[in-house]
Every structure is written in C-alpha cells, then in structure tokens.
PDB file of C-alpha atoms in Angstrom:
ATOM      1  CA  LYS A   1      70.998 112.353 105.261  1.00 90.00           C
ATOM      2  CA  ASN A   2      67.591 111.494 106.538  1.00 91.00           C
ATOM      3  CA  ILE A   3      66.096 113.742 103.570  1.00 92.00           C
ATOM      4  CA  THR A   4      68.242 112.006 100.870  1.00 90.00           C
ATOM      5  CA  ASP A   5      67.228 108.540 102.201  1.00 86.00           C
ATOM      6  CA  TYR A   6      63.694 109.382 102.207  1.00 89.00           C
ATOM      7  CA  PHE A   7      63.730 110.675  98.461  1.00 89.00           C
ATOM      8  CA  ILE A   8      66.001 107.383  97.534  1.00 86.00           C
ATOM      9  CA  LEU A   9      63.587 105.142  99.218  1.00 83.00           C
ATOM     10  CA  ARG A  10      60.294 106.990  97.706  1.00 86.00           C
ATOM     11  CA  PHE A  11      61.591 107.034  94.097  1.00 87.00           C
ATOM     12  CA  SER A  12      63.630 104.095  93.287  1.00 85.00           C
ATOM     13  CA  ARG A  13      62.467 100.269  93.455  1.00 80.00           C
ATOM     14  CA  PRO A  14      64.114  97.691  95.418  1.00 76.00           C
ATOM     15  CA  ARG A  15      66.422  95.344  93.133  1.00 78.00           C
ATOM     16  CA  ARG A  16      67.232  91.574  93.990  1.00 77.00           C
ATOM     17  CA  VAL A  17      70.876  91.150  94.594  1.00 69.00           C
ATOM     18  CA  PRO A  18      72.407  88.330  92.608  1.00 69.00           C
ATOM     19  CA  ARG A  19      73.461  85.223  94.520  1.00 65.00           C
ATOM     20  CA  LEU A  20      75.814  82.533  93.560  1.00 68.00           C
ATOM     21  CA  GLU A  21      74.351  78.985  94.491  1.00 72.00           C
ATOM     22  CA  LEU A  22      76.930  76.320  94.826  1.00 75.00           C
ATOM     23  CA  LYS A  23      74.882  73.250  94.819  1.00 77.00           C
ATOM     24  CA  SER A  24      77.895  70.889  95.463  1.00 80.00           C
ATOM     25  CA  GLY A  25      79.720  73.319  97.886  1.00 85.00           C
ATOM     26  CA  VAL A  26      82.697  75.675  97.471  1.00 89.00           C
ATOM     27  CA  PRO A  27      85.029  74.185  94.584  1.00 88.00           C
ATOM     28  CA  ASP A  28      88.533  73.476  94.885  1.00 88.00           C
ATOM     29  CA  ASP A  29      89.050  76.761  92.865  1.00 90.00           C
ATOM     30  CA  GLY A  30      87.341  78.838  95.542  1.00 90.00           C
ATOM     31  CA  ARG A  31      88.877  77.578  98.820  1.00 93.00           C
ATOM     32  CA  THR A  32      87.831  80.252 101.652  1.00 95.00           C
ATOM     33  CA  LEU A  33      89.275  80.839 105.077  1.00 97.00           C
ATOM     34  CA  CYS A  34      86.707  82.744 107.240  1.00 96.00           C
ATOM     35  CA  VAL A  35      88.312  84.225 110.216  1.00 96.00           C
ATOM     36  CA  VAL A  36      87.120  86.071 113.227  1.00 95.00           C
ATOM     37  CA  SER A  37      89.455  88.761 114.683  1.00 93.00           C
ATOM     38  CA  VAL A  38      89.512  88.466 118.615  1.00 93.00           C
ATOM     39  CA  LEU A  39      91.180  90.315 121.070  1.00 92.00           C
ATOM     40  CA  LEU A  40      92.238  87.304 123.735  1.00 93.00           C
ATOM     41  CA  SER A  41      91.504  89.288 126.889  1.00 92.00           C
ATOM     42  CA  SER A  42      90.633  86.231 129.063  1.00 93.00           C
ATOM     43  CA  GLU A  43      90.394  82.485 128.978  1.00 91.00           C
ATOM     44  CA  LYS A  44      86.632  82.761 128.038  1.00 94.00           C
ATOM     45  CA  SER A  45      87.390  84.939 125.097  1.00 94.00           C
ATOM     46  CA  GLY A  46      88.991  82.297 122.918  1.00 92.00           C
ATOM     47  CA  ALA A  47      86.193  79.591 124.100  1.00 94.00           C
ATOM     48  CA  ALA A  48      83.286  82.363 122.888  1.00 94.00           C
ATOM     49  CA  ALA A  49      84.984  82.485 119.687  1.00 94.00           C
ATOM     50  CA  ALA A  50      85.579  78.955 119.266  1.00 96.00           C
ATOM     51  CA  ARG A  51      81.798  78.380 119.707  1.00 95.00           C
ATOM     52  CA  GLN A  52      81.031  81.211 117.091  1.00 95.00           C
ATOM     53  CA  LEU A  53      83.255  79.382 114.792  1.00 96.00           C
ATOM     54  CA  GLU A  54      81.340  76.277 115.073  1.00 95.00           C
ATOM     55  CA  GLU A  55      78.049  77.974 114.801  1.00 94.00           C
ATOM     56  CA  TYR A  56      79.307  79.514 111.477  1.00 94.00           C
ATOM     57  CA  ARG A  57      80.624  75.875 110.183  1.00 94.00           C
ATOM     58  CA  LEU A  58      77.197  74.298 110.921  1.00 93.00           C
ATOM     59  CA  ALA A  59      75.344  77.155 109.345  1.00 91.00           C
ATOM     60  CA  ASN A  60      77.321  76.846 106.263  1.00 91.00           C
ATOM     61  CA  ARG A  61      78.127  73.127 106.117  1.00 88.00           C
ATOM     62  CA  ASP A  62      76.736  72.816 102.677  1.00 88.00           C
ATOM     63  CA  ALA A  63      79.707  74.843 101.826  1.00 89.00           C
ATOM     64  CA  GLY A  64      81.873  71.504 102.067  1.00 88.00           C
ATOM     65  CA  ARG A  65      85.650  70.868 102.882  1.00 90.00           C
ATOM     66  CA  ASN A  66      86.971  74.168 100.971  1.00 93.00           C
ATOM     67  CA  LEU A  67      85.470  76.442 103.650  1.00 94.00           C
ATOM     68  CA  VAL A  68      87.745  76.451 106.871  1.00 96.00           C
ATOM     69  CA  PHE A  69      87.713  78.807 109.903  1.00 97.00           C
ATOM     70  CA  GLY A  70      90.004  80.364 112.198  1.00 97.00           C
ATOM     71  CA  ILE A  71      90.323  82.894 115.139  1.00 97.00           C
ATOM     72  CA  LEU A  72      92.786  85.717 114.145  1.00 96.00           C
ATOM     73  CA  ALA A  73      93.935  86.666 117.666  1.00 94.00           C
ATOM     74  CA  ASP A  74      95.704  89.718 119.181  1.00 93.00           C
ATOM     75  CA  LEU A  75      96.664  89.808 122.741  1.00 91.00           C
ATOM     76  CA  PRO A  76      95.892  92.797 124.935  1.00 92.00           C
ATOM     77  CA  ASP A  77      98.359  95.608 125.460  1.00 90.00           C
ATOM     78  CA  ALA A  78     101.001  95.053 127.968  1.00 90.00           C
ATOM     79  CA  SER A  79     104.145  96.708 129.681  1.00 90.00           C
ATOM     80  CA  SER A  80     106.558  94.028 128.017  1.00 90.00           C
ATOM     81  CA  GLU A  81     106.545  91.831 124.781  1.00 89.00           C
ATOM     82  CA  THR A  82     104.969  88.878 126.756  1.00 90.00           C
ATOM     83  CA  ILE A  83     103.302  88.393 129.918  1.00 92.00           C
ATOM     84  CA  PRO A  84     102.346  85.628 132.007  1.00 91.00           C
ATOM     85  CA  CYS A  85      98.654  85.133 131.167  1.00 93.00           C
ATOM     86  CA  ASP A  86      99.404  85.081 127.375  1.00 92.00           C
ATOM     87  CA  GLU A  87     100.154  81.185 127.387  1.00 93.00           C
ATOM     88  CA  THR A  88      96.750  80.902 129.550  1.00 94.00           C
ATOM     89  CA  TYR A  89      94.690  82.829 127.025  1.00 95.00           C
ATOM     90  CA  LEU A  90      96.132  80.907 123.909  1.00 95.00           C
ATOM     91  CA  LYS A  91      96.068  77.661 125.539  1.00 95.00           C
ATOM     92  CA  SER A  92      92.196  78.045 126.209  1.00 95.00           C
ATOM     93  CA  ALA A  93      91.667  79.215 122.781  1.00 96.00           C
ATOM     94  CA  SER A  94      93.818  76.324 121.275  1.00 96.00           C
ATOM     95  CA  ASP A  95      92.218  73.609 123.261  1.00 96.00           C
ATOM     96  CA  GLU A  96      88.936  74.815 122.101  1.00 96.00           C
ATOM     97  CA  LEU A  97      89.801  74.515 118.520  1.00 97.00           C
ATOM     98  CA  LYS A  98      91.498  71.094 118.979  1.00 97.00           C
ATOM     99  CA  LYS A  99      88.153  69.956 120.482  1.00 97.00           C
ATOM    100  CA  LEU A 100      86.226  71.274 117.183  1.00 97.00           C
ATOM    101  CA  ASN A 101      89.134  69.820 114.722  1.00 96.00           C
ATOM    102  CA  ASP A 102      88.444  66.410 116.499  1.00 96.00           C
ATOM    103  CA  LYS A 103      84.753  66.808 116.264  1.00 96.00           C
ATOM    104  CA  TYR A 104      84.696  67.779 112.647  1.00 94.00           C
ATOM    105  CA  ALA A 105      87.872  66.241 111.162  1.00 91.00           C
ATOM    106  CA  ASP A 106      90.059  69.310 111.115  1.00 92.00           C
ATOM    107  CA  GLY A 107      89.249  72.762 109.247  1.00 94.00           C
ATOM    108  CA  PHE A 108      89.734  75.111 112.359  1.00 97.00           C
ATOM    109  CA  PHE A 109      92.874  77.420 112.916  1.00 97.00           C
ATOM    110  CA  LEU A 110      94.392  79.689 115.479  1.00 97.00           C
ATOM    111  CA  PHE A 111      96.239  82.667 114.314  1.00 97.00           C
ATOM    112  CA  CYS A 112      98.114  84.811 116.707  1.00 95.00           C
ATOM    113  CA  ARG A 113     100.547  87.903 116.489  1.00 92.00           C
ATOM    114  CA  GLY A 114     103.239  88.985 118.747  1.00 87.00           C
ATOM    115  CA  ARG A 115     103.121  92.486 120.257  1.00 89.00           C
ATOM    116  CA  LEU A 116     105.396  95.409 119.255  1.00 88.00           C
ATOM    117  CA  PHE A 117     106.452  98.532 121.268  1.00 90.00           C
ATOM    118  CA  ASN A 118     104.439 101.430 120.582  1.00 87.00           C
ATOM    119  CA  GLY A 119     106.478 104.334 121.452  1.00 86.00           C
ATOM    120  CA  ARG A 120     103.800 106.822 121.338  1.00 87.00           C
ATOM    121  CA  ASP A 121     101.598 105.156 123.985  1.00 87.00           C
ATOM    122  CA  ILE A 122     104.640 103.454 125.698  1.00 91.00           C
ATOM    123  CA  VAL A 123     103.289 100.304 125.509  1.00 91.00           C
ATOM    124  CA  PHE A 124     103.544  96.786 123.870  1.00 90.00           C
ATOM    125  CA  SER A 125     100.555  96.172 121.590  1.00 86.00           C
ATOM    126  CA  ALA A 126      99.558  94.719 118.373  1.00 84.00           C
ATOM    127  CA  TRP A 127      99.820  97.016 115.286  1.00 81.00           C
ATOM    128  CA  GLU A 128      96.794  98.212 113.896  1.00 84.00           C
ATOM    129  CA  ARG A 129      94.466  95.757 115.892  1.00 80.00           C
ATOM    130  CA  LYS A 130      92.205  94.627 113.119  1.00 84.00           C
ATOM    131  CA  ARG A 131      93.592  96.041 109.849  1.00 89.00           C
ATOM    132  CA  GLY A 132      96.987  95.376 110.859  1.00 90.00           C
ATOM    133  CA  ALA A 133      96.002  91.456 111.713  1.00 93.00           C
ATOM    134  CA  ILE A 134      94.401  91.306 108.335  1.00 94.00           C
ATOM    135  CA  LEU A 135      97.435  92.546 106.523  1.00 95.00           C
ATOM    136  CA  GLU A 136      99.590  90.129 108.522  1.00 95.00           C
ATOM    137  CA  LEU A 137      97.261  87.188 107.815  1.00 96.00           C
ATOM    138  CA  CYS A 138      97.339  88.115 103.905  1.00 95.00           C
ATOM    139  CA  ARG A 139     101.298  88.275 104.190  1.00 95.00           C
ATOM    140  CA  PHE A 140     101.336  84.783 106.062  1.00 96.00           C
ATOM    141  CA  LEU A 141      99.135  83.105 103.375  1.00 96.00           C
ATOM    142  CA  ARG A 142     101.501  84.321 100.542  1.00 94.00           C
ATOM    143  CA  LYS A 143     104.143  82.904 102.416  1.00 94.00           C
ATOM    144  CA  ARG A 144     105.883  86.620 102.801  1.00 95.00           C
ATOM    145  CA  PRO A 145     107.867  87.748 106.250  1.00 94.00           C
ATOM    146  CA  THR A 146     105.338  88.263 108.896  1.00 93.00           C
ATOM    147  CA  LYS A 147     104.999  88.068 112.752  1.00 89.00           C
ATOM    148  CA  LEU A 148     101.737  86.314 112.495  1.00 93.00           C
ATOM    149  CA  LYS A 149     101.977  82.766 113.337  1.00 95.00           C
ATOM    150  CA  CYS A 150      99.486  79.666 112.915  1.00 96.00           C
ATOM    151  CA  LEU A 151      99.448  77.973 116.372  1.00 95.00           C
ATOM    152  CA  LEU A 152      97.080  75.522 115.404  1.00 96.00           C
ATOM    153  CA  GLY A 153      95.624  73.808 112.431  1.00 94.00           C
ATOM    154  CA  ARG A 154      97.015  71.774 109.186  1.00 92.00           C
ATOM    155  CA  LYS A 155      98.898  74.481 107.399  1.00 91.00           C
ATOM    156  CA  GLU A 156      98.575  72.434 104.206  1.00 92.00           C
ATOM    157  CA  MET A 157      94.705  73.273 104.477  1.00 92.00           C
ATOM    158  CA  LEU A 158      95.624  76.695 103.946  1.00 93.00           C
ATOM    159  CA  GLU A 159      97.392  75.822 100.261  1.00 91.00           C
ATOM    160  CA  ASN A 160      95.697  77.611  97.313  1.00 90.00           C
ATOM    161  CA  LEU A 161      93.400  79.684  99.201  1.00 93.00           C
ATOM    162  CA  ARG A 162      91.539  81.887  97.019  1.00 93.00           C
ATOM    163  CA  TYR A 163      89.089  84.081  99.266  1.00 94.00           C
ATOM    164  CA  VAL A 164      89.452  85.094 102.683  1.00 95.00           C
ATOM    165  CA  ILE A 165      86.271  86.347 104.836  1.00 95.00           C
ATOM    166  CA  THR A 166      87.059  88.519 107.727  1.00 94.00           C
ATOM    167  CA  LEU A 167      84.620  89.257 110.611  1.00 93.00           C
ATOM    168  CA  ASP A 168      84.643  91.118 113.864  1.00 88.00           C
ATOM    169  CA  SER A 169      83.764  89.205 116.842  1.00 82.00           C
ATOM    170  CA  ASP A 170      80.225  91.207 116.975  1.00 85.00           C
ATOM    171  CA  THR A 171      79.496  90.069 113.303  1.00 86.00           C
ATOM    172  CA  ARG A 172      77.210  87.303 112.397  1.00 85.00           C
ATOM    173  CA  LEU A 173      77.861  84.781 109.347  1.00 87.00           C
ATOM    174  CA  CYS A 174      74.325  83.826 108.251  1.00 84.00           C
ATOM    175  CA  ALA A 175      73.193  80.673 107.331  1.00 82.00           C
ATOM    176  CA  GLY A 176      74.373  79.854 103.573  1.00 79.00           C
ATOM    177  CA  THR A 177      76.037  83.021 103.161  1.00 81.00           C
ATOM    178  CA  ALA A 178      80.012  81.800 103.192  1.00 80.00           C
TER     179      ALA A 178
END
C-alpha cells in the first residue's frame, strides 16, 4: 500500500473537488437532517452530543432553516428490555435538546430505538448499533414500520427531507460543509 501510495502521489497531480455554494442557504427541495449516532451510556453522553450538535449548527448557520439536527441514540446492552437508568439517560439528552430548541427556535431532534433480545449474546441490545440505527431512521422518515421513536422535536419539520447526513460521535462536521 505504501509503495502504491508513493507512486500515485508522485505521478499524479491533485485536482480540486467541485463544491456547491448555496448563497441563500439550503433550498426547500434540499431539506437535510444531520444526525449523530450516539450510545447513551450515561447522563453526560446526551449532553455532550447536544453540545456537538450546537457546534455544528453554529458552524453551518449559513445553511438556514432547511438544515436540522438530531441525536440518533441507542441505549447500552442490558439484561432486560428496559432498565431504570434508561429514563435518566433519555431525559438528560432530551432536556439538553429542549434548551437548544428554545435557544434556536427548533430544529433539534432526539431519536431512540428500543432494545431487542439477542439470542447469540443472551442480552437485550439495539440491532446493528450504527447501520441498524441509520436503516431504522430511513424507515421512520419514509413512514414505514420501525422501532425508532422521535422523542423530541417537531415532526412536521421532518417532512419532505431530501438528504440525511449521518455522523459518528467522533466525526466532525466542519464549518460550511453541511
């Protein structure tokens, strides 16, 4: 791989990647949802994800009202379908996003899936932690049967979405890139 990389870089020139500039923000026909996939493993994890979403909103404020943000949450593996700390973790994340909705006049969502029994590992967990969450989100947005629930946010703002940007909690959304 290193040898191949060396020859490619040595004998080819870099090219500019075309970029779409939206001077008046994301148009109505380009409505976009940006979600961060998060494992809510403590009260602080929801707050950290909310801070990250606020940072992304500020970094991409030129996108306008057609760019909305959400936490795509899963709960940690457990010995039963629900455990007492679930409500605490979800309430913490929900409270932080409510503050952002109040501060920025909406545009923030909390999505969460229920746990399913995993017979192989003999534990209740979310199916396919990240890929499964994204698939469930797509089903939800298309109004198909799903275990995903929208726990916070005005659902009418999700109508006519055209694009979904999915990020891991360790991925950055740089200024102006949404």
